[in-house]
PDB file of C-alpha atoms and ligand atoms in Angstrom:
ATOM      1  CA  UNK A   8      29.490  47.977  26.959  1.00  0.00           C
ATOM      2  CA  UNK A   9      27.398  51.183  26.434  1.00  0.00           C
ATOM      3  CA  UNK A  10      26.224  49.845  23.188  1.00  0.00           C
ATOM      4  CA  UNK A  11      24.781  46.953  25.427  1.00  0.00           C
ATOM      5  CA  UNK A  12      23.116  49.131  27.287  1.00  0.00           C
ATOM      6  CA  UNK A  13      21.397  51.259  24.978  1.00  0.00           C
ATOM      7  CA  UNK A  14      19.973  48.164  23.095  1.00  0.00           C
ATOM      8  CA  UNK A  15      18.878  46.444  26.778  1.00  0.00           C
ATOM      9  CA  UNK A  16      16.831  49.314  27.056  1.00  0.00           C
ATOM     10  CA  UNK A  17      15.454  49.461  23.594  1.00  0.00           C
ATOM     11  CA  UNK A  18      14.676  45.649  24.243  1.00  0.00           C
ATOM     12  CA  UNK A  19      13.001  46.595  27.554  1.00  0.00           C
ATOM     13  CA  UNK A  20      10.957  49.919  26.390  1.00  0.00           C
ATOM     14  CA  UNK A  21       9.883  47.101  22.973  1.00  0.00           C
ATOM     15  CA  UNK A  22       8.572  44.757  25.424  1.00  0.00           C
ATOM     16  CA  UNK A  23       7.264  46.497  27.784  1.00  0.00           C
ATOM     17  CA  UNK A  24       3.325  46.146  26.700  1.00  0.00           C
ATOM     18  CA  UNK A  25       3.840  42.989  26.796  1.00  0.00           C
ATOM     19  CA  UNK A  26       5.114  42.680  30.558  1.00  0.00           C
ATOM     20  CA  UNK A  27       1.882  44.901  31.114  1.00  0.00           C
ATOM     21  CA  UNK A  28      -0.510  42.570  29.071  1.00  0.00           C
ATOM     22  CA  UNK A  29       1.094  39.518  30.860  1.00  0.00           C
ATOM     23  CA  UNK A  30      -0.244  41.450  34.611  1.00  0.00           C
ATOM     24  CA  UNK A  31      -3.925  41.263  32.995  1.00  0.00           C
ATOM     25  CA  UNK A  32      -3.557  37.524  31.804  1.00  0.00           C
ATOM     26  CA  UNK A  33      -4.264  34.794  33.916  1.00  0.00           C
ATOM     27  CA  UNK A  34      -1.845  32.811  35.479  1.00  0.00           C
ATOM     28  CA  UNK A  35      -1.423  29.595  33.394  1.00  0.00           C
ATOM     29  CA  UNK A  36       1.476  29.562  31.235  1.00  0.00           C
ATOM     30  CA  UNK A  37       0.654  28.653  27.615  1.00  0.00           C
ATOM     31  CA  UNK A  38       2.855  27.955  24.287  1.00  0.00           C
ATOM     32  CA  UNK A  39       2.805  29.576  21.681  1.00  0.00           C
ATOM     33  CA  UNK A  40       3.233  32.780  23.194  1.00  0.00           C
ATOM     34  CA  UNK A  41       0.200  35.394  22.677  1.00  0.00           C
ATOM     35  CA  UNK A  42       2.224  37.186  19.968  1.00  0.00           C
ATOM     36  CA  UNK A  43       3.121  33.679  18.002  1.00  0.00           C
ATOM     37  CA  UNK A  44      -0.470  32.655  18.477  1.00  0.00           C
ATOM     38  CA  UNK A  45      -2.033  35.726  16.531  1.00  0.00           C
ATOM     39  CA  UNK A  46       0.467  34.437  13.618  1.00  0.00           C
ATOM     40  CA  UNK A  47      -0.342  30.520  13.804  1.00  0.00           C
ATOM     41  CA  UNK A  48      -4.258  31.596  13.868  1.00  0.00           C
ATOM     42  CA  UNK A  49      -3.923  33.189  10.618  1.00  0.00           C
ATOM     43  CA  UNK A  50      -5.400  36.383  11.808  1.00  0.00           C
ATOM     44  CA  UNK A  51      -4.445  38.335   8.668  1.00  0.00           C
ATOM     45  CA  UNK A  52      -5.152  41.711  10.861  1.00  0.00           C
ATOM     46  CA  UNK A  53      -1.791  41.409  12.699  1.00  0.00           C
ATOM     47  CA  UNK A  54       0.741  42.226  12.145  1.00  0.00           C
ATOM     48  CA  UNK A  55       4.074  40.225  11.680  1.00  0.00           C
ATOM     49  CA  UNK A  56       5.952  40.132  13.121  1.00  0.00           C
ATOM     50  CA  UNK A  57       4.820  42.088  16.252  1.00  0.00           C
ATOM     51  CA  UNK A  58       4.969  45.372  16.285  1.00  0.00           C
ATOM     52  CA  UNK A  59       6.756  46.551  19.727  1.00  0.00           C
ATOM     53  CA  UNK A  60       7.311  49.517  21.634  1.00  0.00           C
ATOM     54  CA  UNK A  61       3.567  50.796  21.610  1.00  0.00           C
ATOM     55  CA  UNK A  62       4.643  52.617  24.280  1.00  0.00           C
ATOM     56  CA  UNK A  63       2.413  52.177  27.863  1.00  0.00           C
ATOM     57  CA  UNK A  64      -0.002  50.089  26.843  1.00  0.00           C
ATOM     58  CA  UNK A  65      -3.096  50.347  30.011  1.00  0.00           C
ATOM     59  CA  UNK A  66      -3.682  46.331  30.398  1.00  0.00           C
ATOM     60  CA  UNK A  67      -6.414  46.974  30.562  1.00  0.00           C
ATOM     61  CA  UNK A  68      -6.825  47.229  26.425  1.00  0.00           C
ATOM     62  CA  UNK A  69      -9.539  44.722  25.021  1.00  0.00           C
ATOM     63  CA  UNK A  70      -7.403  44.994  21.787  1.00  0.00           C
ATOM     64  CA  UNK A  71      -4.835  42.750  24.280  1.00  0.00           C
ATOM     65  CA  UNK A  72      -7.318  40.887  25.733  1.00  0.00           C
ATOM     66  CA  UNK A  73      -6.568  37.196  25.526  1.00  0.00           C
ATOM     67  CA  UNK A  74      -8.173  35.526  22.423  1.00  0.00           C
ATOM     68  CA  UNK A  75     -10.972  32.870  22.697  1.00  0.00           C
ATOM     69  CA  UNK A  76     -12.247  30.615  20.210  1.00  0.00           C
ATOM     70  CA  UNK A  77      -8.802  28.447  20.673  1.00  0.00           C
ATOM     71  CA  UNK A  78      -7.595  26.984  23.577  1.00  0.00           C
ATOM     72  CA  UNK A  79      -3.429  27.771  24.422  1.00  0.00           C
ATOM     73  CA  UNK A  80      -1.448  24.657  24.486  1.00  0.00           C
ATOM     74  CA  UNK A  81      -1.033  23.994  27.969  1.00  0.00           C
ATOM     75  CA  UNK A  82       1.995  23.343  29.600  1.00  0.00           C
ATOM     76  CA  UNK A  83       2.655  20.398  31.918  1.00  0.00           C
ATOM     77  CA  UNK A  84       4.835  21.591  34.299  1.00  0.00           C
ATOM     78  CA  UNK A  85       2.901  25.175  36.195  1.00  0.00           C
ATOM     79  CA  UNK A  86       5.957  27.812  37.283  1.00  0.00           C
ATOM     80  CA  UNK A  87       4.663  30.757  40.137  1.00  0.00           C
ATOM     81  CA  UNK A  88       1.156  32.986  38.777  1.00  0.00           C
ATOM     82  CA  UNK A  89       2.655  34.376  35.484  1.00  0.00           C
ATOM     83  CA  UNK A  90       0.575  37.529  36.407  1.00  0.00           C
ATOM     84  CA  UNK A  91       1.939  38.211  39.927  1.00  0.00           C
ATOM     85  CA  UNK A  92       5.711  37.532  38.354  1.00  0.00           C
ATOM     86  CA  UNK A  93       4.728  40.225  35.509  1.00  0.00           C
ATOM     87  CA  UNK A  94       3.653  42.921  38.442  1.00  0.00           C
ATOM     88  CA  UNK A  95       6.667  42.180  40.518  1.00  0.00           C
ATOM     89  CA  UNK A  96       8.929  43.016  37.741  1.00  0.00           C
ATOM     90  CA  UNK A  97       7.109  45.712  35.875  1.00  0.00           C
ATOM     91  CA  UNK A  98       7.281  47.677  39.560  1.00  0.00           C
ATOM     92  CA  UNK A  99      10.779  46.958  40.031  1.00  0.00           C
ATOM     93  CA  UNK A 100      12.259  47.541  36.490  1.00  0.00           C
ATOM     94  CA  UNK A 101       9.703  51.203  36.867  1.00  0.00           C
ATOM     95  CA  UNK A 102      11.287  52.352  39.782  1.00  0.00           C
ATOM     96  CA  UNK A 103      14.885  51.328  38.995  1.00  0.00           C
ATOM     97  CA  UNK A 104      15.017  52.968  35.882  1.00  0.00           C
ATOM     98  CA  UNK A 105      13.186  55.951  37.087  1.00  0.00           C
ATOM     99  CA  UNK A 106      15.359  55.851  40.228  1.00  0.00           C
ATOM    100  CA  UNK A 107      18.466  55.931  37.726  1.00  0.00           C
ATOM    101  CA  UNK A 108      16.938  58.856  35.262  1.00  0.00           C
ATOM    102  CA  UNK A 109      16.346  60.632  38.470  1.00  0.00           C
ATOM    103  CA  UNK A 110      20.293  60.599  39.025  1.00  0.00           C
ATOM    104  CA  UNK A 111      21.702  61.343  35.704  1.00  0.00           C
ATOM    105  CA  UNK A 112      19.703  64.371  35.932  1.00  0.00           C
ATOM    106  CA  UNK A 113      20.703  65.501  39.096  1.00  0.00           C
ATOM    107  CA  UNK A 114      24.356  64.613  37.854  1.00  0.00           C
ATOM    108  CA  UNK A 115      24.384  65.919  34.113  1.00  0.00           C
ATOM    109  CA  UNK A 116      20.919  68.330  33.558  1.00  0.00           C
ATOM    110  CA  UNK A 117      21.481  71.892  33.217  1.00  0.00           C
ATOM    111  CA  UNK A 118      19.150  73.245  36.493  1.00  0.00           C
ATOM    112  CA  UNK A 119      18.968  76.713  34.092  1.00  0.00           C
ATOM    113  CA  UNK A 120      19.374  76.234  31.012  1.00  0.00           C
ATOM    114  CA  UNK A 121      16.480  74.518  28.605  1.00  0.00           C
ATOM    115  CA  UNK A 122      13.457  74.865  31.267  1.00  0.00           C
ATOM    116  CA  UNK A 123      10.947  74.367  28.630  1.00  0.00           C
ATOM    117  CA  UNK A 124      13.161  71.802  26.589  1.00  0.00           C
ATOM    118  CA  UNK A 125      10.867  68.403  26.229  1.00  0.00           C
ATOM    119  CA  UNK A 126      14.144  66.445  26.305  1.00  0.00           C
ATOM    120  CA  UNK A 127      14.379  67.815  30.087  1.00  0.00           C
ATOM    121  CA  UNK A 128      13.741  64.991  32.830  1.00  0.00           C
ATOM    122  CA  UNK A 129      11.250  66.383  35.647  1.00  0.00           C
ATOM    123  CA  UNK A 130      11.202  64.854  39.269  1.00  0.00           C
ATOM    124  CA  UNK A 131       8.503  63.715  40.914  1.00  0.00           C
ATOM    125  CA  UNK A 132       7.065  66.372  43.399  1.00  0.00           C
ATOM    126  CA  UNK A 133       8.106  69.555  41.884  1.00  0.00           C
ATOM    127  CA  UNK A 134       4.881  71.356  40.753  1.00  0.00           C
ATOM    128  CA  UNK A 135       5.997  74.154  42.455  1.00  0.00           C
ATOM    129  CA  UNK A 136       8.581  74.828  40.092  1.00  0.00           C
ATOM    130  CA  UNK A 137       7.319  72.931  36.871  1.00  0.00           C
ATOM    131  CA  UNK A 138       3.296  73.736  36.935  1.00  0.00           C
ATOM    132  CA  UNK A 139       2.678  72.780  33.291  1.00  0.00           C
ATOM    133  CA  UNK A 140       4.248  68.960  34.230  1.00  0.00           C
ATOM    134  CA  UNK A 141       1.495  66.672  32.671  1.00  0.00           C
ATOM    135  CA  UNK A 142       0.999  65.233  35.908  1.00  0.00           C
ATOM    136  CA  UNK A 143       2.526  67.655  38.937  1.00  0.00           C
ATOM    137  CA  UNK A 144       3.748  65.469  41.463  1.00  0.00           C
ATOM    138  CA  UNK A 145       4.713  62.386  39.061  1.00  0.00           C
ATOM    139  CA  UNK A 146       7.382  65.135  37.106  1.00  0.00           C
ATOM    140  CA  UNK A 147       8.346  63.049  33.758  1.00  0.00           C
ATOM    141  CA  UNK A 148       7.545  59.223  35.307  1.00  0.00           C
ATOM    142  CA  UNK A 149       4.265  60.478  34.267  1.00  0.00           C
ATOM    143  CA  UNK A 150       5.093  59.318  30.827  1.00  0.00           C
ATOM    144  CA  UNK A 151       5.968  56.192  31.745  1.00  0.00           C
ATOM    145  CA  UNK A 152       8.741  53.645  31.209  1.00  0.00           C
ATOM    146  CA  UNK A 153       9.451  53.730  27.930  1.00  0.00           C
ATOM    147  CA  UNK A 154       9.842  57.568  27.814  1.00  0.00           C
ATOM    148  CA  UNK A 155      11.981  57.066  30.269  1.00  0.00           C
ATOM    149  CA  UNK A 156      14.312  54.434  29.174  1.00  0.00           C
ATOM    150  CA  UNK A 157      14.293  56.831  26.150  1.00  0.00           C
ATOM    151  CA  UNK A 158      15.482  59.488  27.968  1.00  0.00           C
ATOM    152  CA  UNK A 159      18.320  57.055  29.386  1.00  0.00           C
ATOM    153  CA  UNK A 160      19.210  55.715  25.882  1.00  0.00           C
ATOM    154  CA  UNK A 161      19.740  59.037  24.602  1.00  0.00           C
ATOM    155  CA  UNK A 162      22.111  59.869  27.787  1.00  0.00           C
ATOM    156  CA  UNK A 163      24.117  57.039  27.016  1.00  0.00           C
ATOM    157  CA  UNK A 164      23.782  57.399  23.800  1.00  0.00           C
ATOM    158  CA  UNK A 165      25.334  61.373  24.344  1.00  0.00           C
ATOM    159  CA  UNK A 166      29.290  61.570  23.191  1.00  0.00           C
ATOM    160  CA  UNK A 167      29.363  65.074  23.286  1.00  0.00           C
ATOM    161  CA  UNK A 168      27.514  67.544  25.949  1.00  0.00           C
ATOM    162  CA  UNK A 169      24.701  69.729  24.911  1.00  0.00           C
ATOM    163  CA  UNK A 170      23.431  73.036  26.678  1.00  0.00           C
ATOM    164  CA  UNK A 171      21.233  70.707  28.799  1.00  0.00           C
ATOM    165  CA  UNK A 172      23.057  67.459  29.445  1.00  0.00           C
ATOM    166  CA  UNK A 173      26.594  66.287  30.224  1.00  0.00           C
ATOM    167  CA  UNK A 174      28.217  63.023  29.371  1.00  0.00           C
ATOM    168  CA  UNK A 175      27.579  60.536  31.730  1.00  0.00           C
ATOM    169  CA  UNK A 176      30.769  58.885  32.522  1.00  0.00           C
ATOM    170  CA  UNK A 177      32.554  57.173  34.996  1.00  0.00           C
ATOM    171  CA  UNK A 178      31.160  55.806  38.383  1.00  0.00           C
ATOM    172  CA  UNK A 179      27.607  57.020  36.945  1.00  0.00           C
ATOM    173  CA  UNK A 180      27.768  55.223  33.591  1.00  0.00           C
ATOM    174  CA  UNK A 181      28.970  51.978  35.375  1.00  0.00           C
ATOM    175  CA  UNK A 182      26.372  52.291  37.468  1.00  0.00           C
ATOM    176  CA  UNK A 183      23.464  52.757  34.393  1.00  0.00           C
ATOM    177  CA  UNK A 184      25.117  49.928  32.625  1.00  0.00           C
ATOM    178  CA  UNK A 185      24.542  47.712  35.903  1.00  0.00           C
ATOM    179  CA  UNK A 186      20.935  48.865  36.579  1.00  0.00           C
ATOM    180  CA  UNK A 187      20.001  48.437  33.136  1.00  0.00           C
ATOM    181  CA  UNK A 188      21.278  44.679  32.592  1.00  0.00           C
ATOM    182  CA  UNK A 189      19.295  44.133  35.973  1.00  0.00           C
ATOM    183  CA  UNK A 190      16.418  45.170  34.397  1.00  0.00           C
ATOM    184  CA  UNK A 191      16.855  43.353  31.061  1.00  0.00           C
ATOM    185  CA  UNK A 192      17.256  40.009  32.973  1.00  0.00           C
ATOM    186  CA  UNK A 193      14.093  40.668  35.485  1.00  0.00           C
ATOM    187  CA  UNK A 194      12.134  41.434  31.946  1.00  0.00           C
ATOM    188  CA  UNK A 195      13.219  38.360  30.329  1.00  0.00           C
ATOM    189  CA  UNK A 196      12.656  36.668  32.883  1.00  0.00           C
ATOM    190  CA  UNK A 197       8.706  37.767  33.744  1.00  0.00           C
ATOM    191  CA  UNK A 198       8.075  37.037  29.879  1.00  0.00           C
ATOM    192  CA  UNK A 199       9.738  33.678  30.143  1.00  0.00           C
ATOM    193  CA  UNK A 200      12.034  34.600  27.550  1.00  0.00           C
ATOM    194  CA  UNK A 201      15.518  34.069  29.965  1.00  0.00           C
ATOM    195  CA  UNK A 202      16.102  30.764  27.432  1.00  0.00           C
ATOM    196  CA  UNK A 203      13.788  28.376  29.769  1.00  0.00           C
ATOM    197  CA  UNK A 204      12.735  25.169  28.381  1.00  0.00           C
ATOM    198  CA  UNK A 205       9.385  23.621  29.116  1.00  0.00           C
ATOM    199  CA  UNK A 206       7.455  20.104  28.241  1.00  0.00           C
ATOM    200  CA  UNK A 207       4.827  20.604  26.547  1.00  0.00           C
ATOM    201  CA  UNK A 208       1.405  18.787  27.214  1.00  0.00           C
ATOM    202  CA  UNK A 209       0.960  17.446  23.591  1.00  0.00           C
ATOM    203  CA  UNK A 210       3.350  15.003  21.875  1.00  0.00           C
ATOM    204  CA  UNK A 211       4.402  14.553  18.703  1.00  0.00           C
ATOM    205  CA  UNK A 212       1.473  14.423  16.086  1.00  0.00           C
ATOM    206  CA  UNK A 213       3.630  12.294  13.994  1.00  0.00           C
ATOM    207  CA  UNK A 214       5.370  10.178  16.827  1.00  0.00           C
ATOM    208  CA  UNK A 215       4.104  10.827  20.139  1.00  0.00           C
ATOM    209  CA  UNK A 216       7.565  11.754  20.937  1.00  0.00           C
ATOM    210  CA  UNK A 217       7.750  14.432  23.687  1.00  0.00           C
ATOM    211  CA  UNK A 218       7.776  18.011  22.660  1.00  0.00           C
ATOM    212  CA  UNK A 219      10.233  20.292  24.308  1.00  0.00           C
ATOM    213  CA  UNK A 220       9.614  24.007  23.682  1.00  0.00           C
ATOM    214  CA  UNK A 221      12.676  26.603  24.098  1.00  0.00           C
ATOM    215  CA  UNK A 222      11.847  30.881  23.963  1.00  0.00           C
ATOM    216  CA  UNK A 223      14.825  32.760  23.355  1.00  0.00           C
ATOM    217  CA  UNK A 224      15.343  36.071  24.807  1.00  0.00           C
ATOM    218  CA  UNK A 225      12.687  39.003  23.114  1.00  0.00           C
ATOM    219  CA  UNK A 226      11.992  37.256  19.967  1.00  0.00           C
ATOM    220  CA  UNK A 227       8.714  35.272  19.774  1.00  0.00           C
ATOM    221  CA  UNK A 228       9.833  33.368  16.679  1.00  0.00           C
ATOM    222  CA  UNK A 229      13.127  32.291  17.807  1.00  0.00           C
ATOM    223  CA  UNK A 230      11.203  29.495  20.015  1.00  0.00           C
ATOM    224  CA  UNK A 231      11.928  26.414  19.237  1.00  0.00           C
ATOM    225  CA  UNK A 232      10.283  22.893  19.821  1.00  0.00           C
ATOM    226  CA  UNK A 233      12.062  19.770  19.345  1.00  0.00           C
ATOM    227  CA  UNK A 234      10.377  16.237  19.044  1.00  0.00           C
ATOM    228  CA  UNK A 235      12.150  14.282  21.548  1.00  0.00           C
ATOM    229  CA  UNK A 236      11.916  10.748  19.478  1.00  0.00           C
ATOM    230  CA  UNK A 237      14.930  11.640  17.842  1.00  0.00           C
ATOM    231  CA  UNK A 238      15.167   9.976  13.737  1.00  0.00           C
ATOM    232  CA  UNK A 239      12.405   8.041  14.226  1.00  0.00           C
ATOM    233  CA  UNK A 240      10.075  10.501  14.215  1.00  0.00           C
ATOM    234  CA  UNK A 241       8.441  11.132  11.030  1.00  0.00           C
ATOM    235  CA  UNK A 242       7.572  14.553  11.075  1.00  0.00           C
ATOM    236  CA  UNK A 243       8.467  16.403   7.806  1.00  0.00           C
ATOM    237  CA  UNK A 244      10.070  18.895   9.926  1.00  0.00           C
ATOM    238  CA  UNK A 245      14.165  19.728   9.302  1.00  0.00           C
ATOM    239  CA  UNK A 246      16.671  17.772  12.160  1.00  0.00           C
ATOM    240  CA  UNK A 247      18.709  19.386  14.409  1.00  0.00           C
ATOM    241  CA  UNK A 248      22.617  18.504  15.224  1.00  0.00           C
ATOM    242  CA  UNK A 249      21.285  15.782  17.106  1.00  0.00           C
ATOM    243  CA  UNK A 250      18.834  14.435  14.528  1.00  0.00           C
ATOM    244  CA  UNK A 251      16.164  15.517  16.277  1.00  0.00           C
ATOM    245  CA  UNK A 252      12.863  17.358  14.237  1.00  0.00           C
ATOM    246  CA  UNK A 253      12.863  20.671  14.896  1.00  0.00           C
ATOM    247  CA  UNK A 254      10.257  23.299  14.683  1.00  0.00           C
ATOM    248  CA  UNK A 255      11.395  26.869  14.248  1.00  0.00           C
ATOM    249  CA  UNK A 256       9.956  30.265  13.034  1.00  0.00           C
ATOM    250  CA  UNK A 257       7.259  29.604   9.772  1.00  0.00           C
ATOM    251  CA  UNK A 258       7.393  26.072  10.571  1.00  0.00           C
ATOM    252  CA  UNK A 259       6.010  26.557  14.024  1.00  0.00           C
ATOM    253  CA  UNK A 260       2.865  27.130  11.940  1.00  0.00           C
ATOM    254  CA  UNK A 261       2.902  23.537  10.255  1.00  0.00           C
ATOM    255  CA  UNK A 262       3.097  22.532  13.813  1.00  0.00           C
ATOM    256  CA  UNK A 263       0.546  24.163  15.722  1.00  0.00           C
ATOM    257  CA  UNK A 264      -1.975  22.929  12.875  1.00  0.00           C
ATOM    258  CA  UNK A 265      -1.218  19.580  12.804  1.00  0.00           C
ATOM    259  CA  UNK A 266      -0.908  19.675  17.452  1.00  0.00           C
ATOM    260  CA  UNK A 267      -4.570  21.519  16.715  1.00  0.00           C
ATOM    261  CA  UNK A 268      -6.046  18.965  14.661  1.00  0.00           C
ATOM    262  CA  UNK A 269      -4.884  16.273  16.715  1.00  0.00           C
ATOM    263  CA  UNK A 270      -6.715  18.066  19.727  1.00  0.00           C
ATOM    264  CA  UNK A 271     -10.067  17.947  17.649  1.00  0.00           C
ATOM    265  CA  UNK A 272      -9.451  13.812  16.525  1.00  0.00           C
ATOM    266  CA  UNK A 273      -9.245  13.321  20.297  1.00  0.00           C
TER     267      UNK A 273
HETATM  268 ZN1  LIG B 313       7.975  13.262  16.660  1.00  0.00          ZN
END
């Protein structure tokens, strides 16, 4: 159960630029994802796959600016703003987990022992007795989420206590495990990467067939699209267990150019 935890929260702090990127971006949702599309445009500057947990990333970063010169596949069917989704669940996963860090150290922290220890988690508003906190009255959520969910993973992580921290146990732990999956879910859900399927507004290049599109939790390469046209279609493309093509991983790339050229034909 722990073990879930700790790698929810690795999942959330390694996706967490993106939630913050996705505030920026305007609202219309889009396939590929922005991390599949840097792939599929052959940009031989990225790297893949992505590189996560860049920490807080200010989404405000041109380097995560959307990219122009291509236009995003878009989707037929529009779900609620993406960017007002993103924002509603970037605040609540922030103060959750801060909420919770703020607990296990009131719980397990030493208040004596290790003042000066960077592994020590600061509250908000206590400049009085911290004055060289980075930013006084923001104590560590100063650093952000992913220092934080750090800080959590490491508690969680802890099997035996230290001068500083205790186990967290019990009541506590349940209670971290809980808050944690919340947070997980809210994530994958703001990135739409909770398993939804959507229709895509192109068909088939090779049929016409109906393309169905299917993101996976965290992993931009595990979508998958699926021709709807089922044997018929032609596209050199492997089946599925229901005979339908099936685009997955590298051969999303095939894909994309062949969707892209049929955009320019038309
Ligand atoms: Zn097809």
């Amino acid at each position: 159960m722990t073990d879930t935890a700790v790698q929810q929260l690795r999942d959330i702090r390694e996706q967490w630029g993106d939630l913050l990127t996705a505030i920026a971006r305007p609202p219309a949702p889009e396939w590929p994802p922005r991390e599949l599309r840097h792939s599929l445009d052959g940009d031989d500057t990225t790297e893949w796959p992505p590189r996560h947990g860049r920490g807080y990333i200010d989404p405000g970063d041109p380097a995560d600016r959307p990219r122009i010169g291509r236009l995003p596949l878009v989707l037929r069917q529009h779900p609620a703003p993406a960017n007002l989704d993103a924002l509603d669940a970037a605040l609540s996963i922030e103060a959750d987990l801060f909420d919770l860090a703020d607990r296990i150290a009131a719980a397990h922290q030493s208040t004596t022992v290790g003042r000066d220890d960077p592994d020590r988690w600061h509250y908000a508003g206590l400049r009085h007795l911290d004055r060289r906190a980075p930013i006084a009255t923001a104590g560590s959520r100063a650093l952000g989420l992913h220092w934080a969910a750090c800080w959590i993973e490491d508690r969680l992580d802890q099997t035996e206590p230290t001068d500083l921290h205790g186990v967290v146990r019990g009541v506590l732990r349940d209670h971290a495990e809980r808050v944690t999956a919340q947070a997980h879910t809210t994530l994958a859900r703001a990135l739409g990467r909770d398993g939804r399927t959507t229709v895509l507004a192109d068909l088939c290049p090779w049929c016409g067939g109906e393309l169905t599109a299917r993101t996976t939790s965290g992993d931009p390469m595990a979508a998958t699209i699926t021709c709807g046209s089922g044997p018929m279609c032609t596209a050199p493309a492997p089946y599925d267990d229901r005979a339908r093509r099936t685009w997955h991983g590298r051969d999303l790339v095939q894909l994309y150019g062949a969707l892209s050229a049929a955009r320019s034909a038309a």
